[in-house]
């Protein structure tokens, strides 16, 4: 009994000297309030306790919101850095062959996508459609038809969507792995048919219609200007 009394005395002295230790511990405060309510009995309404519970609930919601905002800010910063790095890399090649090789080998990893391909429209009869190539040639009108899925709607510069199944004409052997895609329509200049940069991902949530497109639109604008340089 003497040892227990000494322990309680030391605990009391610690709390009296530094009461913030108790006040800042939510679990401890909740236990004290519940013990106080049990002493008072169930017929007494403790308005202060109710108010504290509501404040505690609001604090929890604010903390959740704070964490979500911080997570979104970090995600946006990471996305911005990724696109900026990709833009700088797009500007590095000094000839078109190197540029196409860069698209096929390095750019998918830089953009963290599973598949990437440049598609151009052409009036020429000889069309290269090898799935292993970074460059695909299609007939005029195919790009708009693919972006809109054949519907009579406006063609946006950037289209994000989930695909199941993905188009074999676009992805070839990679079709079975693709679950979402980003389509960047390219304006290659006056008098030229359009192009399209296709990005496919195994992650069905990487590209969704409700996501922002500002960064991809910026990248698409840079990419199409690089293409105009080569086509000139």
mmCIF file of C-alpha atoms in Angstrom:
data_model
loop_
_atom_site.group_PDB
_atom_site.id
_atom_site.type_symbol
_atom_site.label_atom_id
_atom_site.label_comp_id
_atom_site.label_asym_id
_atom_site.label_seq_id
_atom_site.Cartn_x
_atom_site.Cartn_y
_atom_site.Cartn_z
ATOM 1 C CA UNK A 1 0.000 0.000 0.000
ATOM 2 C CA UNK A 2 2.820 2.356 0.829
ATOM 3 C CA UNK A 3 4.472 1.677 -2.532
ATOM 4 C CA UNK A 4 1.195 2.351 -4.375
ATOM 5 C CA UNK A 5 0.696 5.588 -2.435
ATOM 6 C CA UNK A 6 4.210 6.709 -3.332
ATOM 7 C CA UNK A 7 3.536 5.931 -7.015
ATOM 8 C CA UNK A 8 0.260 7.877 -7.004
ATOM 9 C CA UNK A 9 1.955 10.776 -5.238
ATOM 10 C CA UNK A 10 4.727 10.882 -7.837
ATOM 11 C CA UNK A 11 2.153 10.724 -10.647
ATOM 12 C CA UNK A 12 0.116 13.520 -9.061
ATOM 13 C CA UNK A 13 3.205 15.665 -8.651
ATOM 14 C CA UNK A 14 4.167 15.083 -12.313
ATOM 15 C CA UNK A 15 0.690 16.052 -13.520
ATOM 16 C CA UNK A 16 0.535 19.136 -11.300
ATOM 17 C CA UNK A 17 3.924 20.317 -12.555
ATOM 18 C CA UNK A 18 3.133 19.697 -16.235
ATOM 19 C CA UNK A 19 -0.655 19.417 -16.845
ATOM 20 C CA UNK A 20 -0.217 19.868 -20.616
ATOM 21 C CA UNK A 21 0.954 16.254 -20.781
ATOM 22 C CA UNK A 22 -2.585 15.142 -19.929
ATOM 23 C CA UNK A 23 -4.388 17.806 -21.970
ATOM 24 C CA UNK A 24 -2.483 16.964 -25.169
ATOM 25 C CA UNK A 25 -3.150 13.231 -24.883
ATOM 26 C CA UNK A 26 -6.543 12.654 -26.581
ATOM 27 C CA UNK A 27 -6.919 9.054 -25.408
ATOM 28 C CA UNK A 28 -6.125 9.980 -21.804
ATOM 29 C CA UNK A 29 -8.548 12.919 -21.823
ATOM 30 C CA UNK A 30 -11.271 10.723 -23.302
ATOM 31 C CA UNK A 31 -10.730 8.111 -20.559
ATOM 32 C CA UNK A 32 -10.938 10.786 -17.845
ATOM 33 C CA UNK A 33 -14.151 12.225 -19.283
ATOM 34 C CA UNK A 34 -15.750 8.793 -19.525
ATOM 35 C CA UNK A 35 -14.760 8.029 -15.923
ATOM 36 C CA UNK A 36 -16.292 11.342 -14.849
ATOM 37 C CA UNK A 37 -19.544 10.492 -16.653
ATOM 38 C CA UNK A 38 -19.721 7.112 -14.930
ATOM 39 C CA UNK A 39 -19.345 8.809 -11.545
ATOM 40 C CA UNK A 40 -22.160 11.272 -12.342
ATOM 41 C CA UNK A 41 -24.518 8.557 -13.543
ATOM 42 C CA UNK A 42 -26.529 8.158 -16.738
ATOM 43 C CA UNK A 43 -29.318 10.594 -15.759
ATOM 44 C CA UNK A 44 -27.083 13.683 -15.904
ATOM 45 C CA UNK A 45 -26.415 15.365 -19.235
ATOM 46 C CA UNK A 46 -22.863 16.706 -19.413
ATOM 47 C CA UNK A 47 -23.045 19.536 -21.966
ATOM 48 C CA UNK A 48 -19.337 20.200 -21.656
ATOM 49 C CA UNK A 49 -18.566 16.562 -22.472
ATOM 50 C CA UNK A 50 -20.858 16.684 -25.504
ATOM 51 C CA UNK A 51 -19.198 19.885 -26.685
ATOM 52 C CA UNK A 52 -15.759 18.301 -26.302
ATOM 53 C CA UNK A 53 -16.836 15.256 -28.315
ATOM 54 C CA UNK A 54 -18.045 17.510 -31.131
ATOM 55 C CA UNK A 55 -14.833 19.534 -31.060
ATOM 56 C CA UNK A 56 -12.815 16.326 -31.106
ATOM 57 C CA UNK A 57 -14.794 15.095 -34.117
ATOM 58 C CA UNK A 58 -14.213 18.389 -35.943
ATOM 59 C CA UNK A 59 -10.495 18.233 -35.135
ATOM 60 C CA UNK A 60 -10.276 14.718 -36.571
ATOM 61 C CA UNK A 61 -11.974 15.871 -39.777
ATOM 62 C CA UNK A 62 -9.656 18.876 -40.059
ATOM 63 C CA UNK A 63 -6.611 16.648 -39.600
ATOM 64 C CA UNK A 64 -7.851 14.299 -42.340
ATOM 65 C CA UNK A 65 -8.431 17.241 -44.675
ATOM 66 C CA UNK A 66 -4.992 18.646 -43.855
ATOM 67 C CA UNK A 67 -3.337 15.329 -44.691
ATOM 68 C CA UNK A 68 -5.290 15.068 -47.956
ATOM 69 C CA UNK A 69 -4.299 18.591 -49.024
ATOM 70 C CA UNK A 70 -0.628 17.931 -48.279
ATOM 71 C CA UNK A 71 -0.731 14.616 -50.163
ATOM 72 C CA UNK A 72 -2.353 16.313 -53.188
ATOM 73 C CA UNK A 73 0.254 19.090 -53.125
ATOM 74 C CA UNK A 74 3.110 16.583 -53.127
ATOM 75 C CA UNK A 75 1.450 14.623 -55.937
ATOM 76 C CA UNK A 76 1.049 17.784 -58.048
ATOM 77 C CA UNK A 77 4.659 18.753 -57.435
ATOM 78 C CA UNK A 78 5.865 15.285 -58.422
ATOM 79 C CA UNK A 79 3.757 15.402 -61.594
ATOM 80 C CA UNK A 80 5.083 18.837 -62.503
ATOM 81 C CA UNK A 81 8.689 17.727 -62.054
ATOM 82 C CA UNK A 82 8.063 14.611 -64.145
ATOM 83 C CA UNK A 83 6.592 16.591 -67.060
ATOM 84 C CA UNK A 84 9.328 19.242 -66.908
ATOM 85 C CA UNK A 85 11.969 16.528 -67.093
ATOM 86 C CA UNK A 86 10.183 14.899 -70.045
ATOM 87 C CA UNK A 87 10.018 18.246 -71.886
ATOM 88 C CA UNK A 88 13.760 18.788 -71.513
ATOM 89 C CA UNK A 89 14.456 15.274 -72.808
ATOM 90 C CA UNK A 90 12.189 15.792 -75.845
ATOM 91 C CA UNK A 91 14.287 18.798 -76.850
ATOM 92 C CA UNK A 92 17.616 16.929 -76.723
ATOM 93 C CA UNK A 93 17.669 14.744 -79.913
ATOM 94 C CA UNK A 94 19.538 16.280 -82.844
ATOM 95 C CA UNK A 95 18.036 14.153 -85.651
ATOM 96 C CA UNK A 96 14.684 12.498 -86.353
ATOM 97 C CA UNK A 97 15.965 8.916 -86.081
ATOM 98 C CA UNK A 98 17.320 9.642 -82.601
ATOM 99 C CA UNK A 99 14.034 11.331 -81.739
ATOM 100 C CA UNK A 100 12.014 8.239 -82.739
ATOM 101 C CA UNK A 101 14.399 5.968 -80.863
ATOM 102 C CA UNK A 102 13.983 8.175 -77.795
ATOM 103 C CA UNK A 103 10.185 7.807 -78.053
ATOM 104 C CA UNK A 104 10.451 4.025 -78.251
ATOM 105 C CA UNK A 105 13.036 3.461 -75.527
ATOM 106 C CA UNK A 106 13.382 6.287 -72.996
ATOM 107 C CA UNK A 107 10.213 8.389 -73.026
ATOM 108 C CA UNK A 108 7.831 5.715 -71.611
ATOM 109 C CA UNK A 109 10.056 5.301 -68.556
ATOM 110 C CA UNK A 110 10.414 9.056 -68.086
ATOM 111 C CA UNK A 111 6.619 9.488 -68.197
ATOM 112 C CA UNK A 112 6.077 6.289 -66.164
ATOM 113 C CA UNK A 113 3.717 4.696 -68.657
ATOM 114 C CA UNK A 114 3.590 1.144 -69.956
ATOM 115 C CA UNK A 115 3.325 1.970 -73.653
ATOM 116 C CA UNK A 116 3.906 5.023 -75.830
ATOM 117 C CA UNK A 117 3.485 5.510 -79.551
ATOM 118 C CA UNK A 118 3.398 8.381 -82.036
ATOM 119 C CA UNK A 119 0.679 8.088 -84.687
ATOM 120 C CA UNK A 120 0.581 10.269 -87.810
ATOM 121 C CA UNK A 121 -2.054 10.564 -90.511
ATOM 122 C CA UNK A 122 -0.938 10.355 -94.140
ATOM 123 C CA UNK A 123 -2.455 10.335 -97.624
ATOM 124 C CA UNK A 124 0.302 8.034 -98.894
ATOM 125 C CA UNK A 125 -0.677 4.471 -99.842
ATOM 126 C CA UNK A 126 2.406 2.935 -98.215
ATOM 127 C CA UNK A 127 1.715 2.909 -94.511
ATOM 128 C CA UNK A 128 4.028 1.518 -91.840
ATOM 129 C CA UNK A 129 1.933 -0.198 -89.185
ATOM 130 C CA UNK A 130 4.524 -2.321 -87.430
ATOM 131 C CA UNK A 131 3.502 -2.618 -83.790
ATOM 132 C CA UNK A 132 7.125 -2.833 -82.762
ATOM 133 C CA UNK A 133 7.786 0.688 -84.076
ATOM 134 C CA UNK A 134 7.404 3.920 -82.160
ATOM 135 C CA UNK A 135 5.759 5.456 -85.221
ATOM 136 C CA UNK A 136 2.470 4.362 -86.764
ATOM 137 C CA UNK A 137 0.932 5.759 -89.964
ATOM 138 C CA UNK A 138 -2.853 5.785 -90.460
ATOM 139 C CA UNK A 139 -5.388 7.153 -92.935
ATOM 140 C CA UNK A 140 -6.808 10.680 -92.589
ATOM 141 C CA UNK A 141 -9.617 10.906 -90.047
ATOM 142 C CA UNK A 142 -8.558 7.864 -88.027
ATOM 143 C CA UNK A 143 -7.168 9.904 -85.128
ATOM 144 C CA UNK A 144 -10.345 11.906 -84.498
ATOM 145 C CA UNK A 145 -12.429 8.756 -84.860
ATOM 146 C CA UNK A 146 -10.315 6.946 -82.266
ATOM 147 C CA UNK A 147 -10.298 9.836 -79.788
ATOM 148 C CA UNK A 148 -14.079 10.284 -79.940
ATOM 149 C CA UNK A 149 -14.794 6.529 -80.198
ATOM 150 C CA UNK A 150 -16.816 7.329 -83.306
ATOM 151 C CA UNK A 151 -19.181 9.722 -81.546
ATOM 152 C CA UNK A 152 -20.197 13.134 -82.860
ATOM 153 C CA UNK A 153 -18.445 15.153 -80.135
ATOM 154 C CA UNK A 154 -15.715 17.777 -80.024
ATOM 155 C CA UNK A 155 -12.136 16.489 -80.142
ATOM 156 C CA UNK A 156 -10.166 17.693 -77.125
ATOM 157 C CA UNK A 157 -6.386 18.238 -77.100
ATOM 158 C CA UNK A 158 -6.058 15.743 -74.223
ATOM 159 C CA UNK A 159 -8.339 12.766 -73.609
ATOM 160 C CA UNK A 160 -7.989 10.563 -70.516
ATOM 161 C CA UNK A 161 -9.968 7.365 -70.126
ATOM 162 C CA UNK A 162 -10.014 3.815 -68.865
ATOM 163 C CA UNK A 163 -10.041 1.117 -71.543
ATOM 164 C CA UNK A 164 -11.170 -2.490 -71.277
ATOM 165 C CA UNK A 165 -10.338 -3.922 -73.657
ATOM 166 C CA UNK A 166 -7.731 -1.682 -75.258
ATOM 167 C CA UNK A 167 -7.515 -1.301 -79.034
ATOM 168 C CA UNK A 168 -5.339 -3.926 -80.691
ATOM 169 C CA UNK A 169 -4.870 -1.625 -83.711
ATOM 170 C CA UNK A 170 -3.141 0.871 -81.421
ATOM 171 C CA UNK A 171 -1.367 -1.304 -78.850
ATOM 172 C CA UNK A 172 -0.689 -4.547 -80.738
ATOM 173 C CA UNK A 173 0.851 -7.223 -78.481
ATOM 174 C CA UNK A 174 0.618 -4.876 -75.483
ATOM 175 C CA UNK A 175 -3.193 -4.755 -75.724
ATOM 176 C CA UNK A 176 -3.795 -7.289 -72.934
ATOM 177 C CA UNK A 177 -1.851 -5.148 -70.431
ATOM 178 C CA UNK A 178 -3.382 -1.719 -71.102
ATOM 179 C CA UNK A 179 -6.155 -0.559 -68.748
ATOM 180 C CA UNK A 180 -6.115 3.242 -69.172
ATOM 181 C CA UNK A 181 -4.813 5.668 -71.759
ATOM 182 C CA UNK A 182 -3.962 9.313 -72.416
ATOM 183 C CA UNK A 183 -4.406 10.611 -75.965
ATOM 184 C CA UNK A 184 -2.626 13.843 -76.931
ATOM 185 C CA UNK A 185 -3.764 15.208 -80.278
ATOM 186 C CA UNK A 186 -0.943 17.024 -82.061
ATOM 187 C CA UNK A 187 -1.328 20.053 -84.316
ATOM 188 C CA UNK A 188 1.611 19.704 -86.701
ATOM 189 C CA UNK A 189 1.136 23.028 -88.444
ATOM 190 C CA UNK A 190 -0.768 24.564 -91.324
ATOM 191 C CA UNK A 191 -1.256 22.279 -94.299
ATOM 192 C CA UNK A 192 -0.311 19.130 -92.370
ATOM 193 C CA UNK A 193 -2.516 16.324 -91.146
ATOM 194 C CA UNK A 194 -2.691 15.873 -87.360
ATOM 195 C CA UNK A 195 -0.815 13.433 -85.185
ATOM 196 C CA UNK A 196 -1.483 11.766 -81.855
ATOM 197 C CA UNK A 197 0.719 10.693 -78.979
ATOM 198 C CA UNK A 198 -0.703 7.624 -77.262
ATOM 199 C CA UNK A 199 0.206 6.729 -73.676
ATOM 200 C CA UNK A 200 -1.082 3.446 -72.278
ATOM 201 C CA UNK A 201 -0.862 2.228 -68.692
ATOM 202 C CA UNK A 202 -1.386 -1.074 -66.887
ATOM 203 C CA UNK A 203 -2.881 0.916 -64.004
ATOM 204 C CA UNK A 204 -6.620 1.518 -64.616
ATOM 205 C CA UNK A 205 -6.458 4.569 -62.335
ATOM 206 C CA UNK A 206 -3.472 6.343 -63.912
ATOM 207 C CA UNK A 207 -5.628 8.054 -66.544
ATOM 208 C CA UNK A 208 -9.257 8.878 -65.720
ATOM 209 C CA UNK A 209 -11.679 11.437 -67.234
ATOM 210 C CA UNK A 210 -12.006 13.408 -63.988
ATOM 211 C CA UNK A 211 -8.262 14.152 -63.735
ATOM 212 C CA UNK A 212 -6.668 17.473 -64.634
ATOM 213 C CA UNK A 213 -5.044 17.754 -68.052
ATOM 214 C CA UNK A 214 -2.985 20.960 -67.759
ATOM 215 C CA UNK A 215 0.399 19.251 -67.442
ATOM 216 C CA UNK A 216 -0.257 16.814 -70.290
ATOM 217 C CA UNK A 217 -1.551 19.660 -72.466
ATOM 218 C CA UNK A 218 1.713 21.524 -71.800
ATOM 219 C CA UNK A 219 3.741 18.431 -72.691
ATOM 220 C CA UNK A 220 1.662 17.875 -75.841
ATOM 221 C CA UNK A 221 2.249 21.467 -76.930
ATOM 222 C CA UNK A 222 5.992 21.030 -76.509
ATOM 223 C CA UNK A 223 5.994 17.684 -78.302
ATOM 224 C CA UNK A 224 4.068 18.977 -81.312
ATOM 225 C CA UNK A 225 6.472 21.918 -81.675
ATOM 226 C CA UNK A 226 9.381 19.489 -81.668
ATOM 227 C CA UNK A 227 7.583 17.488 -84.384
ATOM 228 C CA UNK A 228 7.069 20.620 -86.512
ATOM 229 C CA UNK A 229 10.811 21.184 -86.407
ATOM 230 C CA UNK A 230 11.511 17.696 -87.783
ATOM 231 C CA UNK A 231 8.759 17.880 -90.407
ATOM 232 C CA UNK A 232 10.061 21.218 -91.636
#
